[in-house]
Amino acid sequence: MSIADALLDPVRAGRTAVAARAAILSEPGGRFVVEDVQLQQPRRDEVLVKVAGVGVCHTDVVCRGDFPVPLPIVLGHEGSGVVEAVGAGVTRVRPGDHVVLTFDSCGVCPNCARSTPSYCYNFMAENFGGVRVSDGSTPMSRKGDAVNARFFGQSSFASHLIAREQNTIVVSKAVPIELLGPLGCGIQTGAGSILNSLKVHQGDSVAIFGAGAVGLSAVMAAKIAGAAAIVVVEPNPSRRALALELGATAALDPTGDADVTASVKKAGPGGVSHALDTTGIPAVIGAALETLLPNGMLGLVGMPPPDASLPANILSMLVRGVGVKAYVEGDSDPEVFIPQLVQYHLDGRLPFDRLITRFSFDQINEAFDATTNGTAIKPVLIL
């Protein structure tokens, strides 16, 4: 083995591999199988984390199904745990730290340089490629065969993972670490869309379409922001009730409502200054646009069908001067925003734990079933 190969692959260079267990997806739409795997030791800029908990996100569901990812793969991108080892070049993270794993980014493109890593020019390759972008390698193997294990720079459906310092966020040890994983994506997206993207302020009015984990996180964030009206549109009655408990001023059932737009305007009252769609449903997005007051803004975070178009009446938008923008990961700089979310939780202002249903790691398929059938808002696998 050459010196270059040794630097690239510490396990082949003679350093001990890490024994781990991982939930491997081998075919689109298939079931996960928990198997024994081996992980390389962390490279210079990498971190080895023992996973304590990991959330199941809608993106995981989509990537298990129709969205193309390389197989076999370990999904999971809402991991949290304890650092066990770091590479020689890591300075911000230390063994023993409690950490949340979040999306990956290149760290050097113009948007990363502006502290907007969620719009990294290389976002798709860094997060959906399944391998290290630098050389196409993966840190995980199964019986000597490679397993794609860099999903969102972490692949956290595993007992251990290799992440980069770039997407490993140190957090307070005052909160149970196994619950914090969803801050890395779902909670960050919902809360960030309100606080960072739409920039809701005291006295503003907000309509939130969909009350899943992202939508309910947006409700809590709108309350933190001091919004005067927080209107939730959601067909599930238990989620409407929870939205009201978490800070919504009105929770509307769109089922059988012939004019959801009119109902939101009445609850607004008169309309809303900001709206957030978490559903990705074109008809819902069209209705949301019409709820906006002049100079209002609609944010899009829901995953639409691949061929969906924006159902907008351009003249209606022009006469009101309203806008619409898609947001990624709540416009977050995770190194700043995730610790801020933890502090909101410690202060009692972001009780995201109320969204969580716990599953054991071996129940990963049941957790996915609960996500798709709606019986759980935010499943978290506890390791």
Coordinates of C-alpha atoms in Angstrom, one line a residue:
M1 CA 0.0 0.0 0.0
S2 CA 1.3 3.5 -0.9
I3 CA 1.7 6.3 1.5
A4 CA -1.2 8.1 -0.3
D5 CA -3.5 5.0 0.2
A6 CA -2.5 4.9 3.9
L7 CA -3.5 8.5 4.5
L8 CA -6.8 8.0 2.7
D9 CA -7.7 4.7 4.5
P10 CA -6.6 4.4 8.1
V11 CA -8.1 0.9 8.5
R12 CA -6.1 -0.4 5.6
A13 CA -3.1 1.3 7.1
G14 CA -3.3 -0.9 10.1
R15 CA -5.5 1.1 12.5
T16 CA -8.3 -0.9 14.1
A17 CA -11.7 -0.9 12.4
V18 CA -14.8 0.1 14.5
A19 CA -17.4 -2.7 14.9
A20 CA -20.9 -1.3 14.5
R21 CA -24.5 -2.2 13.7
A22 CA -26.3 -0.4 10.9
A23 CA -29.8 -0.5 9.3
I24 CA -29.0 -1.2 5.6
L25 CA -31.3 -0.5 2.7
S26 CA -30.5 -2.7 -0.3
E27 CA -33.4 -2.0 -2.7
P28 CA -35.7 0.9 -3.4
G29 CA -38.8 0.7 -1.2
G30 CA -37.4 -2.3 0.7
R31 CA -37.2 -2.9 4.4
F32 CA -34.2 -2.1 6.5
V33 CA -32.0 -5.0 7.8
V34 CA -29.9 -4.3 10.9
E35 CA -26.5 -5.9 10.3
D36 CA -22.9 -6.0 11.7
V37 CA -20.6 -3.6 9.8
Q38 CA -17.2 -2.1 10.1
L39 CA -16.2 1.6 10.1
Q40 CA -12.9 3.2 9.3
Q41 CA -11.3 5.3 12.0
P42 CA -11.9 9.0 11.3
R43 CA -9.7 10.8 8.8
R44 CA -8.1 14.2 9.4
D45 CA -11.3 16.3 9.3
E46 CA -13.7 13.5 10.5
V47 CA -15.4 12.6 13.8
L48 CA -16.4 9.2 15.1
V49 CA -19.7 9.4 17.0
K50 CA -21.5 6.8 19.1
V51 CA -25.2 7.3 18.2
A52 CA -27.6 7.8 21.1
G53 CA -30.7 8.6 19.1
V54 CA -31.8 9.4 15.5
G55 CA -35.0 10.9 14.2
V56 CA -36.9 9.6 11.2
C57 CA -37.5 12.4 8.7
H58 CA -39.8 12.6 5.6
T59 CA -36.6 12.9 3.5
D60 CA -35.5 9.4 4.8
V61 CA -38.9 8.1 3.7
V62 CA -38.6 9.6 0.2
C63 CA -35.0 8.3 -0.2
R64 CA -36.1 4.8 0.8
G65 CA -38.7 5.0 -2.0
D66 CA -38.5 6.8 -5.3
F67 CA -35.7 9.3 -4.8
P68 CA -32.5 7.9 -6.3
V69 CA -29.7 7.2 -3.9
P70 CA -26.8 4.7 -4.3
L71 CA -27.5 1.2 -2.9
P72 CA -26.8 -0.4 -0.5
I73 CA -27.0 2.6 1.8
V74 CA -27.4 3.6 5.4
L75 CA -29.8 6.5 5.6
G76 CA -30.5 8.7 8.6
H77 CA -29.7 12.3 9.0
E78 CA -31.0 13.4 12.4
G79 CA -28.4 11.7 14.5
S80 CA -27.2 12.7 18.0
G81 CA -24.6 11.1 20.2
V82 CA -21.3 11.3 21.9
V83 CA -17.9 11.8 20.2
E84 CA -15.5 8.8 20.6
A85 CA -12.6 9.9 18.4
V86 CA -11.6 12.8 16.1
G87 CA -9.1 13.2 13.3
A88 CA -5.8 15.0 13.7
G89 CA -7.1 18.2 12.0
V90 CA -10.3 18.5 14.1
T91 CA -10.1 21.5 16.5
R92 CA -13.8 22.4 17.4
V93 CA -14.9 18.9 18.5
R94 CA -13.4 16.7 21.3
P95 CA -14.0 13.1 22.5
G96 CA -16.8 13.1 25.1
D97 CA -18.7 16.0 23.5
H98 CA -22.4 15.7 23.1
V99 CA -23.2 16.5 19.5
V100 CA -26.0 16.8 17.0
L101 CA -25.3 15.8 13.4
T102 CA -26.8 18.0 10.7
F103 CA -26.6 18.4 6.9
D104 CA -23.2 18.6 5.2
S105 CA -21.7 21.3 3.1
C106 CA -18.5 21.9 1.3
G107 CA -17.4 24.9 3.5
V108 CA -15.7 26.8 0.7
C109 CA -18.2 27.8 -2.0
P110 CA -19.5 31.4 -2.0
N111 CA -22.6 30.6 0.0
C112 CA -20.8 28.6 2.6
A113 CA -18.4 31.5 2.9
R114 CA -21.4 33.8 3.6
S115 CA -22.5 31.5 6.4
T116 CA -25.4 30.1 4.4
P117 CA -24.4 26.5 4.1
S118 CA -27.9 25.2 3.4
Y119 CA -27.4 26.7 0.0
C120 CA -24.0 25.1 -0.6
Y121 CA -23.3 24.9 -4.3
N122 CA -22.4 21.2 -3.7
F123 CA -25.4 20.4 -1.5
M124 CA -26.8 17.5 -3.5
A125 CA -23.4 15.7 -3.8
E126 CA -22.5 16.3 -0.2
N127 CA -25.8 15.0 1.2
F128 CA -27.3 12.5 -1.3
G129 CA -24.2 11.0 -2.9
G130 CA -23.6 8.4 -0.2
V131 CA -19.8 8.7 -0.4
R132 CA -17.1 11.2 0.4
V133 CA -17.1 13.8 -2.3
S134 CA -13.3 14.2 -2.2
D135 CA -12.6 10.7 -3.5
G136 CA -15.8 8.7 -3.8
S137 CA -15.0 6.4 -0.8
T138 CA -17.2 5.3 2.0
P139 CA -16.1 4.7 5.6
M140 CA -18.4 1.6 6.1
S141 CA -18.1 -2.0 4.9
R142 CA -20.1 -5.2 5.4
K143 CA -18.2 -8.4 5.2
G144 CA -15.5 -6.6 3.1
D145 CA -18.0 -5.0 0.7
A146 CA -18.5 -1.3 0.6
V147 CA -21.8 0.2 2.0
N148 CA -22.7 3.8 1.1
A149 CA -22.5 5.6 4.5
R150 CA -22.2 9.4 3.9
F151 CA -25.9 10.2 3.7
F152 CA -26.1 13.9 4.7
G153 CA -22.5 13.4 5.8
Q154 CA -23.5 11.0 8.6
S155 CA -25.7 8.0 7.8
S156 CA -27.0 7.9 11.4
F157 CA -29.2 4.8 11.2
A158 CA -26.3 3.0 12.9
S159 CA -24.8 2.5 16.3
H160 CA -21.7 4.5 15.2
L161 CA -21.1 6.9 12.4
I162 CA -18.3 8.9 10.7
A163 CA -19.2 12.6 10.1
R164 CA -17.1 15.7 9.3
E165 CA -16.3 18.4 11.7
Q166 CA -18.2 20.6 9.3
N167 CA -21.6 19.0 10.2
T168 CA -20.9 18.0 13.8
I169 CA -22.4 20.5 16.3
V170 CA -21.5 20.5 19.9
V171 CA -24.4 21.0 22.3
S172 CA -25.2 21.4 26.0
K173 CA -25.1 18.2 28.1
A174 CA -28.1 19.5 30.1
V175 CA -30.6 17.9 27.7
P176 CA -30.9 14.1 27.1
I177 CA -28.7 13.6 24.1
E178 CA -30.9 10.8 22.6
L179 CA -33.7 13.3 21.9
L180 CA -31.7 16.0 20.2
G181 CA -31.2 14.5 16.7
P182 CA -34.3 16.1 15.1
L183 CA -32.8 19.5 15.7
G184 CA -30.4 18.6 12.9
C185 CA -33.1 18.7 10.2
G186 CA -36.9 18.7 10.9
I187 CA -37.0 21.0 14.0
Q188 CA -34.3 23.2 12.5
T189 CA -36.2 23.5 9.2
G190 CA -39.5 24.4 10.8
A191 CA -38.2 26.8 13.4
G192 CA -35.6 28.3 11.1
S193 CA -38.2 29.0 8.4
I194 CA -40.0 31.2 10.8
L195 CA -37.1 32.8 12.6
N196 CA -34.4 33.0 9.9
S197 CA -36.1 32.8 6.6
L198 CA -39.5 34.6 6.9
K199 CA -38.1 36.6 9.8
V200 CA -41.4 36.8 11.7
H201 CA -41.5 39.6 14.2
Q202 CA -43.6 40.7 17.2
G203 CA -47.2 41.4 16.1
D204 CA -46.9 39.6 12.7
S205 CA -49.5 37.1 11.5
V206 CA -48.6 33.6 10.2
A207 CA -50.4 30.7 8.5
I208 CA -48.8 27.3 8.6
F209 CA -50.1 24.6 6.3
G210 CA -49.5 21.2 7.7
A211 CA -48.9 20.2 11.3
G212 CA -46.2 17.5 11.1
A213 CA -42.9 17.9 12.8
V214 CA -41.8 20.8 10.6
G215 CA -45.1 22.6 10.9
L216 CA -45.4 22.2 14.6
S217 CA -41.9 23.4 15.0
A218 CA -42.9 26.5 13.0
V219 CA -45.8 27.0 15.4
M220 CA -43.5 27.0 18.4
A221 CA -41.1 29.3 16.7
A222 CA -43.9 31.8 15.7
K223 CA -44.8 31.9 19.4
I224 CA -41.2 32.6 20.3
A225 CA -41.2 35.4 17.7
G226 CA -44.3 37.0 19.3
A227 CA -46.6 36.6 16.3
A228 CA -50.1 38.0 17.1
A229 CA -51.9 35.4 15.0
I230 CA -50.7 31.8 14.3
V231 CA -53.2 30.0 12.1
V232 CA -52.6 26.2 11.4
V233 CA -54.3 24.3 8.6
E234 CA -54.3 20.6 9.3
P235 CA -56.8 17.7 8.7
N236 CA -55.7 15.5 11.6
P237 CA -57.7 16.5 14.7
S238 CA -55.1 15.4 17.3
R239 CA -52.4 17.5 15.5
R240 CA -54.8 20.5 15.4
A241 CA -55.3 20.1 19.2
L242 CA -51.5 19.9 19.8
A243 CA -50.9 22.9 17.6
L244 CA -53.3 24.9 19.8
E245 CA -51.4 23.7 22.9
L246 CA -48.1 24.7 21.4
G247 CA -49.2 28.3 20.6
A248 CA -51.5 28.4 17.6
T249 CA -54.3 30.9 17.9
A250 CA -56.5 29.0 15.5
A251 CA -56.4 25.5 14.0
L252 CA -58.5 24.9 10.9
D253 CA -59.8 21.7 9.4
P254 CA -59.5 21.9 5.6
T255 CA -61.6 18.7 5.1
G256 CA -64.9 19.8 3.6
D257 CA -64.0 23.5 3.8
A258 CA -64.9 24.9 0.4
D259 CA -62.8 28.0 0.9
V260 CA -59.8 27.5 3.1
T261 CA -58.3 30.8 2.0
A262 CA -61.4 32.6 3.3
S263 CA -61.2 30.7 6.6
V264 CA -57.5 31.7 7.1
K265 CA -58.3 35.3 6.3
K266 CA -61.1 35.3 8.9
A267 CA -58.8 33.8 11.5
G268 CA -55.9 36.2 10.5
P269 CA -57.8 38.5 10.7
G270 CA -58.0 39.9 7.2
G271 CA -55.1 37.7 6.0
V272 CA -51.6 37.0 7.1
S273 CA -48.2 38.7 6.7
H274 CA -46.4 35.4 6.4
A275 CA -47.3 31.8 5.3
L276 CA -45.4 28.6 5.4
D277 CA -46.3 25.5 3.3
T278 CA -45.0 22.2 4.7
T279 CA -47.2 19.9 2.5
G280 CA -45.7 20.3 -1.0
I281 CA -49.3 20.0 -2.4
P282 CA -49.8 22.4 -5.3
A283 CA -53.4 23.2 -4.5
V284 CA -52.5 24.0 -0.9
I285 CA -49.7 26.2 -2.0
G286 CA -52.1 28.1 -4.3
A287 CA -54.5 28.7 -1.4
A288 CA -51.7 29.8 0.8
L289 CA -50.6 32.4 -1.6
E290 CA -54.0 34.0 -1.6
T291 CA -54.0 34.3 2.2
L292 CA -51.2 36.9 2.1
L293 CA -51.7 40.5 3.0
P294 CA -49.9 43.1 0.7
N295 CA -46.1 42.7 0.8
G296 CA -46.6 39.2 2.4
M297 CA -44.3 36.3 1.9
L298 CA -44.9 32.6 1.4
G299 CA -42.2 30.1 2.3
L300 CA -42.1 26.6 0.7
V301 CA -40.4 23.7 2.6
G302 CA -42.7 20.7 1.7
M303 CA -41.6 18.1 -0.8
P304 CA -43.8 18.4 -4.0
P305 CA -44.3 15.8 -6.7
P306 CA -41.4 15.9 -9.2
D307 CA -43.5 17.4 -12.0
A308 CA -45.4 20.0 -9.8
S309 CA -45.6 23.6 -10.9
L310 CA -46.3 26.7 -8.9
P311 CA -50.1 27.4 -9.1
A312 CA -49.9 31.1 -8.9
N313 CA -52.1 33.9 -10.3
I314 CA -49.4 36.3 -11.3
L315 CA -51.8 39.3 -11.4
S316 CA -53.0 38.6 -7.9
M317 CA -49.3 38.5 -6.8
L318 CA -48.5 41.7 -8.6
V319 CA -51.3 43.8 -7.2
R320 CA -50.4 42.8 -3.6
G321 CA -46.7 42.7 -4.0
V322 CA -46.4 39.3 -2.4
G323 CA -43.5 36.9 -2.8
V324 CA -42.7 33.2 -2.6
K325 CA -39.4 31.5 -1.9
A326 CA -38.3 27.9 -1.3
Y327 CA -36.2 27.5 1.9
V328 CA -33.6 24.8 2.6
E329 CA -33.0 23.7 6.2
G330 CA -34.5 26.9 7.6
D331 CA -31.7 29.2 6.3
S332 CA -29.7 27.9 9.2
D333 CA -26.1 28.2 10.1
P334 CA -26.2 25.0 12.2
E335 CA -23.2 25.9 14.4
V336 CA -25.1 29.0 15.6
F337 CA -28.7 27.9 15.3
I338 CA -28.8 24.4 16.8
P339 CA -27.3 25.6 20.2
Q340 CA -29.8 28.4 20.1
L341 CA -32.7 25.8 19.6
V342 CA -31.3 23.8 22.6
Q343 CA -31.3 27.0 24.7
Y344 CA -34.9 27.7 23.7
H345 CA -35.8 24.2 24.8
L346 CA -34.0 24.6 28.2
D347 CA -35.9 27.9 28.6
G348 CA -39.2 26.0 28.1
R349 CA -40.0 27.8 24.9
L350 CA -39.4 25.0 22.4
P351 CA -40.9 21.8 23.8
F352 CA -40.1 19.7 20.8
D353 CA -40.0 16.6 22.9
R354 CA -43.8 16.6 22.8
L355 CA -43.6 15.7 19.1
I356 CA -41.4 12.6 19.7
T357 CA -42.4 8.9 19.8
R358 CA -39.6 6.6 20.9
F359 CA -38.7 3.4 19.1
S360 CA -35.9 0.9 19.7
F361 CA -33.3 0.8 16.9
D362 CA -34.5 -2.7 15.9
Q363 CA -37.9 -1.2 15.4
I364 CA -36.8 1.0 12.5
N365 CA -39.2 -0.5 10.0
E366 CA -42.1 0.1 12.5
A367 CA -40.9 3.7 12.9
F368 CA -41.0 4.2 9.2
D369 CA -44.5 2.7 9.1
A370 CA -45.6 5.1 11.8
T371 CA -44.2 8.0 9.8
T372 CA -46.0 7.1 6.6
N373 CA -49.3 6.3 8.2
G374 CA -49.2 9.4 10.4
T375 CA -49.5 7.7 13.8
A376 CA -46.2 9.3 14.9
I377 CA -45.2 12.9 14.4
K378 CA -41.5 12.5 14.9
P379 CA -40.3 8.9 15.6
V380 CA -36.9 8.8 17.3
L381 CA -34.9 5.5 17.4
I382 CA -33.1 5.1 20.7
L383 CA -29.8 3.2 20.7

